[in-house]
Amino acid sequence: MITETEMKWKQDRLKKIGQYLESEKREDFIDDEKIEDLISRPSRMDKKRISGLIEKARSIKGLTPEETAYLLNIEDKDVWEELFRTARFVKNEVYGNRIVLFAPVYLSNLCVNNCLYCGFRSTNSSMVPQNLSTEEIRKEVEVLTSVGHKRLLAVYGEHPKSDIRYIVDSIRTIYSMKKGPDEIRRVNVNAAPFFIDELKELKAAGIGTYQVFQETYHKATYQKIHPGETVKNSYAWRLFSQHRAQEAGIDDVAIGALFGLYKWKFEVLGLIYHAMSMEKEFGVGSHTISFPRLEPALGTDFIKHSEHLVSDDDFRKVIAILRLAVPYTGLILTARETPEFRREAIRLGISQTDAGTRIAIGGYSQSEKVHIPEKEQFRIADTRSLEDYIYELAEDGYIPSFCTADYRCGRTGCEFMGIVKAGKIKTLCIPNAILTFKEYLLDYASARTKILGDKLIREYTEFVGKNYSDTMAKTIREYLARIGKGERDLYF
Ligand code: SAM
Ligand code: SF4
């Protein structure tokens, strides 16, 4: 239950949101009826149309919502196998064979909202409330950096104690910490929607990507699961979170949907329309897309009653079709998924993933416990260490990347998209992945990962020489030698 202070904060915020929405001129870009119509039309097997669409996707031209819906409604297994192969091809064409790694860090589980599926919701009396102090944040970050993490996703509930001030202070605390090679170079944020003045503060604090998940694009479902009189109840306030962020100057913004709340095909199209709306207004769509599947959470049996849980087979389709439809967007797969599924699904077009994940508040500092349900939003399935995960990636031929160069070189927003669309981002991603992976091998890796990793680095450096440029490969070798002598944070 919420206290009087929380109630007052919530009501003030609701009033301000109401006033803001009266002045919002943007048009709702989610047409529920149209999407329902698109996803309910059975697709006739038209081989010529299918190969035309596969050809279009292979040329990295993306797919329209209509084309996406047509493919989504195809039932034929062989067509899907071809789509999976195409998704892998497109991912490699755009980003190369690298996977960017990050860790989520939950700083507060206090929340005034009451989302029916979430462990942090205000009516869940099983949750032990906690807002990390500056000292506690430092402890979490020390554990994360001591194993090699360089990129964090800071996550917060919506609450007066974790308001914009708290978020900005916590980001500054994280960036201020450096001990030898241990440091966080990019802090992304997953938090509630904000006003433009608040977003400007986030920008000034040096935020990487700002993420807000719409949860579901289906309005009636949205209203049902985010009860009235909560801040999160306003669909429109949330829908334009990223537009406001772009207006405030944050040009790396990210969208997402929580799969399992409504029909999965509807959410896929919702995400595509969302990305298109931003592209139209700002010339740049979403930096990344997340598509978490609903997981069990303490104190709610919501998942048991959901009619829309997504099977593994359908989830593979979600990943592949997004890679084809919005080829320049980073796709994130999280530790909600099992190790086995992650290993397989990553091939379908994933470009980023978390590793060594703990999601309890203060969870990294309590390393003896993998799960602390009374401090967790939901339950994750992949609790392997960063080191074990990296070994698996390397075994499968991927270069793990801790690269943060784009954002620190100002390659964000339109500038980033310009480079990606010219097909050049992989010529930066692979070299930067090699350099940051070398740092990891020297500073944090086990002996077996070092052997495997160094072999991979030699192979990929040769690959750069053969496929991109000799000069680039030469510079990589020079940088690797400098890293070997103790220099850090070299990038292209
Ligand atoms: N509280 C902020 C908000 O809702 O905007 C920040 C996000 S919340 C801490 C992070 C995300 O976790 C949510 O947007 C939601 O998609 C996801 N989430 C919540 N409950 C979940 C569950 N039971 N299973 C999987 N993901 C869940
Ligand atoms: Fe709060 Fe976010 Fe959980 Fe909703 S999903 S209850 S807003 S933490």
Short mmCIF file of C-alpha atoms and ligand atoms in Angstrom, two decimals:
data_model
loop_
_atom_site.label_atom_id
_atom_site.label_comp_id
_atom_site.label_asym_id
_atom_site.label_seq_id
_atom_site.Cartn_x
_atom_site.Cartn_y
_atom_site.Cartn_z
CA MET A 1 0.00 0.00 0.00
CA ILE A 2 1.23 3.49 -0.64
CA THR A 3 1.89 6.18 1.98
CA GLU A 4 0.46 9.69 2.07
CA THR A 5 3.71 11.20 0.77
CA GLU A 6 3.76 8.75 -2.12
CA MET A 7 0.10 9.50 -2.85
CA LYS A 8 0.77 13.23 -2.96
CA TRP A 9 3.79 12.78 -5.25
CA LYS A 10 1.75 10.56 -7.51
CA GLN A 11 -1.15 12.99 -7.67
CA ASP A 12 1.11 15.95 -8.43
CA ARG A 13 2.71 13.96 -11.19
CA LEU A 14 -0.63 12.84 -12.62
CA LYS A 15 -1.81 16.46 -12.70
CA LYS A 16 1.32 17.59 -14.50
CA ILE A 17 1.05 14.70 -16.97
CA GLY A 18 -2.59 15.62 -17.65
CA GLN A 19 -1.59 19.21 -18.41
CA TYR A 20 1.26 18.08 -20.61
CA LEU A 21 -0.94 15.71 -22.59
CA GLU A 22 -3.38 18.50 -23.37
CA SER A 23 -0.58 20.22 -25.25
CA GLU A 24 0.71 17.05 -26.97
CA LYS A 25 0.21 17.58 -30.69
CA ARG A 26 1.57 14.26 -31.92
CA GLU A 27 -0.85 11.78 -33.38
CA ASP A 28 -1.23 8.31 -31.97
CA PHE A 29 0.60 6.09 -34.45
CA ILE A 30 -0.89 2.82 -33.16
CA ASP A 31 -4.06 1.98 -35.03
CA ASP A 32 -5.37 -1.03 -33.11
CA GLU A 33 -7.96 -1.96 -35.70
CA LYS A 34 -5.53 -1.82 -38.58
CA ILE A 35 -2.99 -3.97 -36.72
CA GLU A 36 -5.67 -6.52 -35.76
CA ASP A 37 -6.72 -6.64 -39.39
CA LEU A 38 -3.15 -7.13 -40.63
CA ILE A 39 -2.34 -9.95 -38.23
CA SER A 40 -5.59 -11.81 -38.76
CA ARG A 41 -5.37 -12.07 -42.58
CA PRO A 42 -4.22 -15.57 -43.51
CA SER A 43 -1.21 -15.43 -45.86
CA ARG A 44 -1.51 -17.30 -49.11
CA MET A 45 1.71 -19.15 -50.04
CA ASP A 46 2.95 -16.95 -52.85
CA LYS A 47 6.51 -18.11 -53.59
CA LYS A 48 7.28 -15.15 -55.81
CA ARG A 49 6.17 -12.64 -53.17
CA ILE A 50 8.07 -14.47 -50.43
CA SER A 51 11.33 -14.59 -52.39
CA GLY A 52 10.87 -10.92 -53.32
CA LEU A 53 10.54 -10.03 -49.63
CA ILE A 54 13.52 -12.19 -48.67
CA GLU A 55 15.54 -10.46 -51.37
CA LYS A 56 14.44 -7.05 -50.06
CA ALA A 57 15.39 -8.03 -46.51
CA ARG A 58 18.79 -9.38 -47.68
CA SER A 59 19.49 -6.01 -49.29
CA ILE A 60 18.97 -4.44 -45.82
CA LYS A 61 15.99 -2.43 -46.94
CA GLY A 62 13.74 -3.43 -44.03
CA LEU A 63 10.09 -4.41 -44.32
CA THR A 64 6.90 -2.39 -44.10
CA PRO A 65 4.32 -3.37 -41.44
CA GLU A 66 2.18 -4.92 -44.21
CA GLU A 67 5.09 -7.00 -45.51
CA THR A 68 6.00 -8.02 -41.97
CA ALA A 69 2.41 -9.10 -41.26
CA TYR A 70 2.32 -11.14 -44.47
CA LEU A 71 5.45 -13.04 -43.43
CA LEU A 72 4.30 -13.41 -39.83
CA ASN A 73 1.17 -15.15 -41.04
CA ILE A 74 3.06 -17.69 -43.14
CA GLU A 75 2.86 -21.12 -41.52
CA ASP A 76 5.27 -23.01 -43.78
CA LYS A 77 8.29 -24.34 -41.86
CA ASP A 78 10.68 -24.17 -44.82
CA VAL A 79 9.88 -20.51 -45.39
CA TRP A 80 10.65 -19.83 -41.75
CA GLU A 81 13.96 -21.69 -41.98
CA GLU A 82 14.84 -19.42 -44.90
CA LEU A 83 13.78 -16.35 -42.88
CA PHE A 84 15.96 -17.47 -39.96
CA ARG A 85 18.95 -17.84 -42.31
CA THR A 86 18.24 -14.42 -43.78
CA ALA A 87 18.06 -12.84 -40.31
CA ARG A 88 21.50 -14.25 -39.49
CA PHE A 89 22.86 -12.92 -42.75
CA VAL A 90 21.40 -9.45 -42.17
CA LYS A 91 22.78 -9.24 -38.63
CA ASN A 92 26.25 -10.12 -39.88
CA GLU A 93 25.99 -7.67 -42.75
CA VAL A 94 25.08 -4.80 -40.44
CA TYR A 95 27.03 -5.47 -37.25
CA GLY A 96 29.39 -8.34 -38.00
CA ASN A 97 29.80 -11.32 -35.72
CA ARG A 98 30.08 -9.41 -32.47
CA ILE A 99 27.82 -9.41 -29.43
CA VAL A 100 27.76 -6.40 -27.13
CA LEU A 101 27.62 -7.31 -23.44
CA PHE A 102 26.16 -5.36 -20.54
CA ALA A 103 24.81 -5.92 -17.04
CA PRO A 104 21.53 -4.62 -15.66
CA VAL A 105 21.80 -3.12 -12.18
CA TYR A 106 18.59 -2.57 -10.24
CA LEU A 107 18.97 0.37 -7.89
CA SER A 108 15.50 0.68 -6.43
CA ASN A 109 12.43 -1.55 -6.17
CA LEU A 110 10.14 1.15 -4.76
CA CYS A 111 7.25 1.92 -7.07
CA VAL A 112 3.97 3.82 -6.87
CA ASN A 113 2.52 1.89 -9.80
CA ASN A 114 0.66 -1.35 -9.68
CA CYS A 115 1.41 -3.21 -12.91
CA LEU A 116 -0.25 -6.57 -12.40
CA TYR A 117 2.67 -8.63 -13.71
CA CYS A 118 5.50 -6.97 -11.76
CA GLY A 119 7.06 -7.92 -8.43
CA PHE A 120 7.74 -4.23 -7.62
CA ARG A 121 4.10 -3.17 -7.80
CA SER A 122 2.89 -1.12 -4.84
CA THR A 123 0.38 -3.68 -3.50
CA ASN A 124 2.91 -6.51 -3.31
CA SER A 125 3.52 -6.93 0.41
CA SER A 126 5.99 -9.78 -0.22
CA MET A 127 8.61 -7.36 -1.59
CA VAL A 128 11.28 -5.99 0.77
CA PRO A 129 11.52 -2.31 -0.24
CA GLN A 130 14.98 -0.93 -0.86
CA ASN A 131 16.58 2.09 -2.46
CA LEU A 132 20.33 1.70 -2.69
CA SER A 133 22.36 4.41 -0.94
CA THR A 134 25.38 5.92 -2.69
CA GLU A 135 27.63 3.58 -0.73
CA GLU A 136 25.54 0.56 -1.70
CA ILE A 137 25.57 1.60 -5.35
CA ARG A 138 29.35 1.81 -5.20
CA LYS A 139 29.52 -1.73 -3.78
CA GLU A 140 27.38 -3.07 -6.62
CA VAL A 141 29.46 -1.31 -9.24
CA GLU A 142 32.73 -2.50 -7.70
CA VAL A 143 31.57 -6.10 -8.07
CA LEU A 144 30.49 -5.51 -11.66
CA THR A 145 33.66 -3.77 -12.77
CA SER A 146 35.88 -6.28 -10.95
CA VAL A 147 34.68 -9.02 -13.33
CA GLY A 148 35.10 -6.87 -16.45
CA HIS A 149 31.82 -5.07 -17.14
CA LYS A 150 32.07 -1.71 -18.89
CA ARG A 151 28.41 -1.08 -19.80
CA LEU A 152 25.53 -0.98 -17.33
CA LEU A 153 21.80 -0.69 -17.65
CA ALA A 154 20.57 1.07 -14.49
CA VAL A 155 16.96 0.14 -13.66
CA TYR A 156 14.53 1.96 -11.34
CA GLY A 157 10.93 1.77 -10.15
CA GLU A 158 8.85 4.94 -10.33
CA HIS A 159 8.86 6.57 -6.92
CA PRO A 160 9.63 9.88 -5.15
CA LYS A 161 12.72 8.22 -3.64
CA SER A 162 14.00 7.18 -7.06
CA ASP A 163 13.00 10.34 -8.90
CA ILE A 164 15.06 12.14 -11.52
CA ARG A 165 17.39 13.56 -8.85
CA TYR A 166 18.16 10.10 -7.50
CA ILE A 167 18.68 8.72 -11.00
CA VAL A 168 21.04 11.53 -12.04
CA ASP A 169 23.03 11.22 -8.78
CA SER A 170 23.32 7.47 -9.22
CA ILE A 171 24.57 7.81 -12.80
CA ARG A 172 27.18 10.32 -11.64
CA THR A 173 28.27 7.99 -8.84
CA ILE A 174 28.73 5.14 -11.31
CA TYR A 175 30.78 7.23 -13.76
CA SER A 176 32.95 8.63 -10.95
CA MET A 177 34.32 5.22 -10.02
CA LYS A 178 37.58 4.08 -11.53
CA LYS A 179 40.13 1.69 -10.05
CA GLY A 180 42.93 0.56 -12.35
CA PRO A 181 41.29 -0.90 -15.45
CA ASP A 182 37.93 -1.23 -13.64
CA GLU A 183 35.45 1.38 -14.77
CA ILE A 184 32.00 1.80 -16.27
CA ARG A 185 32.15 3.65 -19.57
CA ARG A 186 28.48 3.75 -20.48
CA VAL A 187 25.36 3.85 -18.31
CA ASN A 188 22.07 3.17 -20.07
CA VAL A 189 18.85 3.73 -18.16
CA ASN A 190 15.53 1.88 -17.99
CA ALA A 191 13.10 4.05 -16.06
CA ALA A 192 9.70 5.67 -16.17
CA PRO A 193 8.67 8.27 -18.75
CA PHE A 194 9.84 11.80 -17.93
CA PHE A 195 9.18 15.45 -18.73
CA ILE A 196 11.52 17.26 -21.06
CA ASP A 197 13.28 19.25 -18.32
CA GLU A 198 13.97 15.98 -16.47
CA LEU A 199 15.24 14.34 -19.63
CA LYS A 200 17.66 17.22 -20.14
CA GLU A 201 19.09 16.42 -16.71
CA LEU A 202 19.57 12.81 -17.78
CA LYS A 203 21.35 13.98 -20.90
CA ALA A 204 23.62 16.24 -18.84
CA ALA A 205 24.51 13.30 -16.59
CA GLY A 206 25.93 11.49 -19.64
CA ILE A 207 23.26 8.81 -20.10
CA GLY A 208 23.91 6.30 -22.88
CA THR A 209 20.57 4.93 -24.08
CA TYR A 210 17.22 5.81 -22.51
CA GLN A 211 14.86 2.82 -22.53
CA VAL A 212 11.14 2.73 -21.88
CA PHE A 213 9.07 -0.33 -22.74
CA GLN A 214 5.51 0.25 -23.84
CA GLU A 215 4.78 -3.20 -22.34
CA THR A 216 1.81 -3.72 -24.68
CA TYR A 217 0.76 -1.66 -27.68
CA HIS A 218 -2.81 -2.95 -27.37
CA LYS A 219 -4.72 -0.16 -25.65
CA ALA A 220 -7.51 -2.14 -23.95
CA THR A 221 -4.98 -4.61 -22.52
CA TYR A 222 -2.69 -1.76 -21.46
CA GLN A 223 -5.51 -0.15 -19.51
CA LYS A 224 -6.49 -3.43 -17.83
CA ILE A 225 -3.06 -4.33 -16.53
CA HIS A 226 -1.97 -0.84 -15.50
CA PRO A 227 -4.83 0.08 -13.19
CA GLY A 228 -6.47 3.52 -13.19
CA GLU A 229 -5.14 6.19 -10.82
CA THR A 230 -1.58 4.98 -11.38
CA VAL A 231 0.96 7.08 -13.22
CA LYS A 232 1.57 4.23 -15.63
CA ASN A 233 -2.12 4.09 -16.58
CA SER A 234 -1.64 6.75 -19.26
CA TYR A 235 -0.85 4.97 -22.53
CA ALA A 236 -0.19 8.21 -24.41
CA TRP A 237 2.22 9.55 -21.79
CA ARG A 238 4.29 6.42 -22.19
CA LEU A 239 3.96 6.14 -25.97
CA PHE A 240 5.77 9.42 -26.57
CA SER A 241 8.49 8.93 -23.91
CA GLN A 242 11.18 8.47 -26.55
CA HIS A 243 9.90 11.36 -28.66
CA ARG A 244 10.24 13.65 -25.64
CA ALA A 245 13.70 12.26 -24.96
CA GLN A 246 14.77 13.04 -28.52
CA GLU A 247 13.34 16.52 -28.11
CA ALA A 248 15.46 16.86 -24.97
CA GLY A 249 18.58 15.93 -26.93
CA ILE A 250 18.90 12.25 -25.98
CA ASP A 251 19.24 10.70 -29.38
CA ASP A 252 19.91 7.09 -28.40
CA VAL A 253 16.50 5.94 -27.28
CA ALA A 254 15.12 2.43 -27.02
CA ILE A 255 11.71 0.83 -27.17
CA GLY A 256 10.39 -2.53 -26.03
CA ALA A 257 7.34 -4.66 -25.43
CA LEU A 258 6.75 -7.27 -22.77
CA PHE A 259 5.74 -10.36 -24.71
CA GLY A 260 2.99 -12.40 -23.05
CA LEU A 261 0.58 -9.57 -22.27
CA TYR A 262 -1.19 -9.56 -25.64
CA LYS A 263 -0.90 -11.29 -29.05
CA TRP A 264 2.76 -11.48 -30.05
CA LYS A 265 2.13 -10.53 -33.67
CA PHE A 266 0.35 -7.37 -32.52
CA GLU A 267 3.34 -6.37 -30.38
CA VAL A 268 5.78 -6.96 -33.26
CA LEU A 269 3.83 -4.57 -35.46
CA GLY A 270 3.45 -2.09 -32.57
CA LEU A 271 7.25 -1.99 -32.21
CA ILE A 272 7.70 -1.42 -35.93
CA TYR A 273 5.15 1.42 -36.02
CA HIS A 274 6.86 2.95 -32.98
CA ALA A 275 10.28 2.88 -34.65
CA MET A 276 8.76 4.30 -37.84
CA SER A 277 7.13 7.18 -35.98
CA MET A 278 10.47 8.26 -34.51
CA GLU A 279 12.27 7.83 -37.79
CA LYS A 280 9.68 10.06 -39.45
CA GLU A 281 9.97 12.83 -36.88
CA PHE A 282 13.66 12.71 -35.99
CA GLY A 283 15.28 10.89 -38.90
CA VAL A 284 16.37 8.12 -36.55
CA GLY A 285 14.36 5.22 -35.19
CA SER A 286 15.04 3.21 -32.08
CA HIS A 287 18.67 2.54 -31.15
CA THR A 288 17.66 -0.85 -29.74
CA ILE A 289 14.53 -2.93 -29.33
CA SER A 290 13.85 -5.21 -26.36
CA PHE A 291 11.26 -7.96 -26.41
CA PRO A 292 11.37 -9.62 -22.99
CA ARG A 293 9.05 -12.52 -22.34
CA LEU A 294 6.87 -12.41 -19.25
CA GLU A 295 8.41 -14.28 -16.30
CA PRO A 296 7.05 -15.39 -12.93
CA ALA A 297 7.29 -12.78 -10.17
CA LEU A 298 6.84 -13.04 -6.41
CA GLY A 299 3.38 -12.13 -5.12
CA THR A 300 1.54 -12.26 -8.47
CA ASP A 301 0.07 -15.16 -10.34
CA PHE A 302 -0.56 -13.03 -13.44
CA ILE A 303 1.58 -15.28 -15.63
CA LYS A 304 -0.60 -18.30 -14.79
CA HIS A 305 -3.63 -16.61 -16.30
CA SER A 306 -2.09 -15.05 -19.38
CA GLU A 307 -3.55 -16.36 -22.62
CA HIS A 308 -0.74 -14.83 -24.63
CA LEU A 309 2.44 -16.50 -23.41
CA VAL A 310 4.83 -16.86 -26.32
CA SER A 311 6.20 -20.31 -27.19
CA ASP A 312 9.88 -20.77 -28.09
CA ASP A 313 8.91 -21.39 -31.72
CA ASP A 314 7.00 -18.13 -31.96
CA PHE A 315 9.69 -16.25 -30.05
CA ARG A 316 12.29 -17.29 -32.64
CA LYS A 317 10.00 -15.73 -35.24
CA VAL A 318 9.78 -12.50 -33.23
CA ILE A 319 13.57 -12.16 -33.21
CA ALA A 320 14.10 -13.02 -36.87
CA ILE A 321 11.30 -10.88 -38.22
CA LEU A 322 12.44 -7.82 -36.24
CA ARG A 323 15.96 -8.26 -37.60
CA LEU A 324 14.54 -8.25 -41.13
CA ALA A 325 12.01 -5.45 -40.62
CA VAL A 326 14.29 -2.98 -38.78
CA PRO A 327 17.75 -4.18 -39.78
CA TYR A 328 19.70 -1.24 -38.36
CA THR A 329 18.31 -1.57 -34.86
CA GLY A 330 20.15 -3.34 -32.05
CA LEU A 331 18.18 -6.34 -30.77
CA ILE A 332 18.53 -7.28 -27.10
CA LEU A 333 18.00 -10.75 -25.63
CA THR A 334 18.09 -10.98 -21.83
CA ALA A 335 18.93 -13.43 -19.08
CA ARG A 336 15.21 -14.01 -18.61
CA GLU A 337 15.80 -16.76 -21.18
CA THR A 338 17.45 -20.12 -20.39
CA PRO A 339 21.13 -20.66 -21.32
CA GLU A 340 20.12 -23.25 -23.94
CA PHE A 341 17.60 -20.98 -25.60
CA ARG A 342 19.98 -18.01 -25.53
CA ARG A 343 22.72 -19.99 -27.21
CA GLU A 344 20.44 -20.94 -30.04
CA ALA A 345 18.40 -17.74 -30.39
CA ILE A 346 21.38 -15.44 -30.50
CA ARG A 347 22.02 -16.70 -34.04
CA LEU A 348 18.75 -15.24 -35.26
CA GLY A 349 19.90 -11.65 -35.25
CA ILE A 350 20.65 -10.63 -31.66
CA SER A 351 23.29 -7.92 -31.30
CA GLN A 352 23.31 -7.27 -27.53
CA THR A 353 22.78 -9.29 -24.38
CA ASP A 354 23.29 -9.10 -20.64
CA ALA A 355 25.63 -11.51 -18.90
CA GLY A 356 26.57 -12.40 -15.34
CA THR A 357 23.18 -10.98 -14.41
CA ARG A 358 21.65 -10.50 -10.96
CA ILE A 359 18.44 -8.52 -10.72
CA ALA A 360 17.81 -8.31 -6.98
CA ILE A 361 18.36 -4.90 -5.43
CA GLY A 362 21.90 -5.15 -4.09
CA GLY A 363 22.16 -8.60 -5.72
CA TYR A 364 25.72 -8.32 -7.04
CA SER A 365 27.13 -7.60 -3.58
CA GLN A 366 25.46 -10.76 -2.20
CA SER A 367 27.26 -13.09 -4.55
CA GLU A 368 26.43 -16.20 -2.55
CA LYS A 369 22.77 -15.86 -3.59
CA VAL A 370 21.69 -16.28 -7.20
CA HIS A 371 18.06 -15.36 -6.54
CA ILE A 372 16.61 -13.12 -3.82
CA PRO A 373 12.90 -13.29 -4.74
CA GLU A 374 11.77 -10.70 -2.17
CA LYS A 375 14.02 -8.13 -3.86
CA GLU A 376 13.48 -9.10 -7.49
CA GLN A 377 11.08 -7.85 -10.10
CA PHE A 378 10.75 -11.31 -11.69
CA ARG A 379 12.85 -14.45 -12.00
CA ILE A 380 15.69 -14.84 -14.49
CA ALA A 381 16.74 -18.17 -16.00
CA ASP A 382 20.37 -17.57 -16.99
CA THR A 383 22.48 -16.96 -13.90
CA ARG A 384 25.87 -17.93 -15.37
CA SER A 385 28.90 -15.77 -14.65
CA LEU A 386 30.14 -13.24 -17.21
CA GLU A 387 33.25 -15.38 -17.68
CA ASP A 388 31.27 -18.57 -18.44
CA TYR A 389 29.04 -16.70 -20.84
CA ILE A 390 32.00 -15.19 -22.65
CA TYR A 391 33.62 -18.58 -23.00
CA GLU A 392 30.48 -19.92 -24.64
CA LEU A 393 30.28 -16.97 -27.04
CA ALA A 394 33.92 -17.42 -28.02
CA GLU A 395 33.40 -21.16 -28.50
CA ASP A 396 30.60 -20.33 -30.92
CA GLY A 397 32.85 -17.94 -32.84
CA TYR A 398 31.39 -14.61 -31.63
CA ILE A 399 33.58 -11.78 -30.41
CA PRO A 400 32.23 -10.48 -27.12
CA SER A 401 32.31 -6.70 -27.15
CA PHE A 402 32.46 -4.13 -24.35
CA CYS A 403 32.72 -1.32 -26.85
CA THR A 404 31.39 2.08 -25.82
CA ALA A 405 33.14 4.04 -28.55
CA ASP A 406 30.16 5.22 -30.58
CA TYR A 407 28.60 7.18 -27.82
CA ARG A 408 31.87 8.65 -26.63
CA CYS A 409 32.84 9.69 -30.18
CA GLY A 410 29.45 11.33 -30.67
CA ARG A 411 28.35 8.57 -33.06
CA THR A 412 24.78 8.61 -31.74
CA GLY A 413 21.34 9.26 -33.17
CA CYS A 414 21.35 10.33 -36.83
CA GLU A 415 25.11 10.27 -37.06
CA PHE A 416 25.15 6.64 -35.90
CA MET A 417 22.35 5.69 -38.31
CA GLY A 418 24.16 7.38 -41.18
CA ILE A 419 27.22 5.19 -40.55
CA VAL A 420 25.09 2.06 -40.09
CA LYS A 421 23.09 2.68 -43.24
CA ALA A 422 26.26 3.18 -45.24
CA GLY A 423 27.18 -0.37 -44.13
CA LYS A 424 30.19 0.93 -42.21
CA ILE A 425 29.33 0.26 -38.59
CA LYS A 426 30.69 -3.27 -38.66
CA THR A 427 34.02 -1.92 -39.84
CA LEU A 428 34.14 -0.05 -36.52
CA CYS A 429 32.27 -2.60 -34.38
CA ILE A 430 34.55 -5.52 -35.14
CA PRO A 431 37.81 -3.62 -34.49
CA ASN A 432 36.42 -2.12 -31.29
CA ALA A 433 35.10 -5.51 -30.19
CA ILE A 434 38.59 -6.94 -30.74
CA LEU A 435 40.22 -4.20 -28.65
CA THR A 436 37.77 -4.38 -25.75
CA PHE A 437 37.85 -8.18 -25.79
CA LYS A 438 41.66 -8.06 -25.56
CA GLU A 439 41.36 -5.82 -22.49
CA TYR A 440 38.97 -8.37 -20.98
CA LEU A 441 41.34 -11.24 -21.71
CA LEU A 442 44.26 -9.47 -20.09
CA ASP A 443 42.46 -8.08 -17.05
CA TYR A 444 39.76 -10.59 -16.13
CA ALA A 445 39.69 -13.84 -18.12
CA SER A 446 40.47 -17.39 -17.01
CA ALA A 447 43.34 -19.26 -18.69
CA ARG A 448 41.00 -21.28 -20.93
CA THR A 449 39.15 -18.16 -22.15
CA LYS A 450 42.49 -16.43 -22.82
CA ILE A 451 43.65 -19.21 -25.11
CA LEU A 452 40.37 -19.34 -27.02
CA GLY A 453 40.01 -15.55 -27.08
CA ASP A 454 43.48 -14.82 -28.39
CA LYS A 455 42.92 -17.28 -31.23
CA LEU A 456 39.66 -15.55 -32.09
CA ILE A 457 41.35 -12.14 -32.02
CA ARG A 458 44.03 -13.32 -34.45
CA GLU A 459 41.38 -14.71 -36.79
CA TYR A 460 39.21 -11.62 -36.72
CA THR A 461 42.13 -9.26 -37.19
CA GLU A 462 43.04 -11.23 -40.31
CA PHE A 463 39.40 -11.05 -41.36
CA VAL A 464 39.48 -7.24 -41.04
CA GLY A 465 42.65 -7.14 -43.17
CA LYS A 466 41.09 -9.29 -45.87
CA ASN A 467 37.60 -7.79 -45.89
CA TYR A 468 37.87 -4.16 -44.74
CA SER A 469 41.35 -2.74 -45.03
CA ASP A 470 45.00 -3.60 -44.47
CA THR A 471 45.56 -0.28 -42.76
CA MET A 472 42.78 -0.99 -40.29
CA ALA A 473 44.23 -4.44 -39.50
CA LYS A 474 47.68 -2.86 -39.03
CA THR A 475 46.27 -0.28 -36.63
CA ILE A 476 44.42 -2.99 -34.70
CA ARG A 477 47.75 -4.85 -34.29
CA GLU A 478 49.43 -1.66 -33.09
CA TYR A 479 46.62 -0.99 -30.62
CA LEU A 480 46.73 -4.61 -29.40
CA ALA A 481 50.45 -4.22 -28.72
CA ARG A 482 49.81 -1.01 -26.77
CA ILE A 483 47.04 -2.70 -24.78
CA GLY A 484 49.49 -5.53 -24.07
CA LYS A 485 51.85 -2.94 -22.58
CA GLY A 486 49.16 -1.59 -20.25
CA GLU A 487 47.31 1.12 -22.18
CA ARG A 488 43.52 0.92 -21.99
CA ASP A 489 40.45 2.35 -23.67
CA LEU A 490 41.83 2.62 -27.21
CA TYR A 491 39.14 2.73 -29.86
CA PHE A 492 38.23 3.66 -33.41
N1 SAM B 1 9.51 1.03 -13.59
C1 SAM B 1 9.86 1.53 -14.86
C2 SAM B 1 8.76 1.33 -15.86
O1 SAM B 1 7.98 0.41 -15.70
O2 SAM B 1 8.73 2.08 -16.79
C3 SAM B 1 11.13 0.88 -15.30
C4 SAM B 1 11.00 -0.42 -15.90
S1 SAM B 1 10.82 -1.89 -15.03
C5 SAM B 1 11.85 -1.73 -13.63
C6 SAM B 1 11.68 -2.81 -16.27
C7 SAM B 1 10.85 -3.65 -17.19
O3 SAM B 1 10.74 -4.95 -16.66
C8 SAM B 1 9.41 -3.26 -17.42
O4 SAM B 1 9.31 -2.24 -18.36
C9 SAM B 1 8.79 -4.57 -17.88
O5 SAM B 1 8.76 -4.68 -19.29
C10 SAM B 1 9.72 -5.63 -17.33
N2 SAM B 1 9.01 -6.53 -16.42
C11 SAM B 1 8.20 -6.20 -15.40
N3 SAM B 1 7.67 -7.31 -14.85
C12 SAM B 1 8.15 -8.37 -15.56
C13 SAM B 1 7.95 -9.79 -15.49
N4 SAM B 1 7.14 -10.34 -14.60
N5 SAM B 1 8.61 -10.56 -16.38
C14 SAM B 1 9.43 -10.03 -17.30
N6 SAM B 1 9.67 -8.70 -17.41
C15 SAM B 1 9.01 -7.88 -16.56
FE1 SF4 B 2 6.67 -0.15 -11.21
FE2 SF4 B 2 7.84 -0.55 -13.57
FE3 SF4 B 2 7.09 -2.61 -12.02
FE4 SF4 B 2 5.26 -1.19 -13.18
S1 SF4 B 2 6.84 -2.41 -14.24
S2 SF4 B 2 5.22 -1.82 -11.04
S3 SF4 B 2 6.15 0.83 -13.15
S4 SF4 B 2 8.64 -1.11 -11.57
#
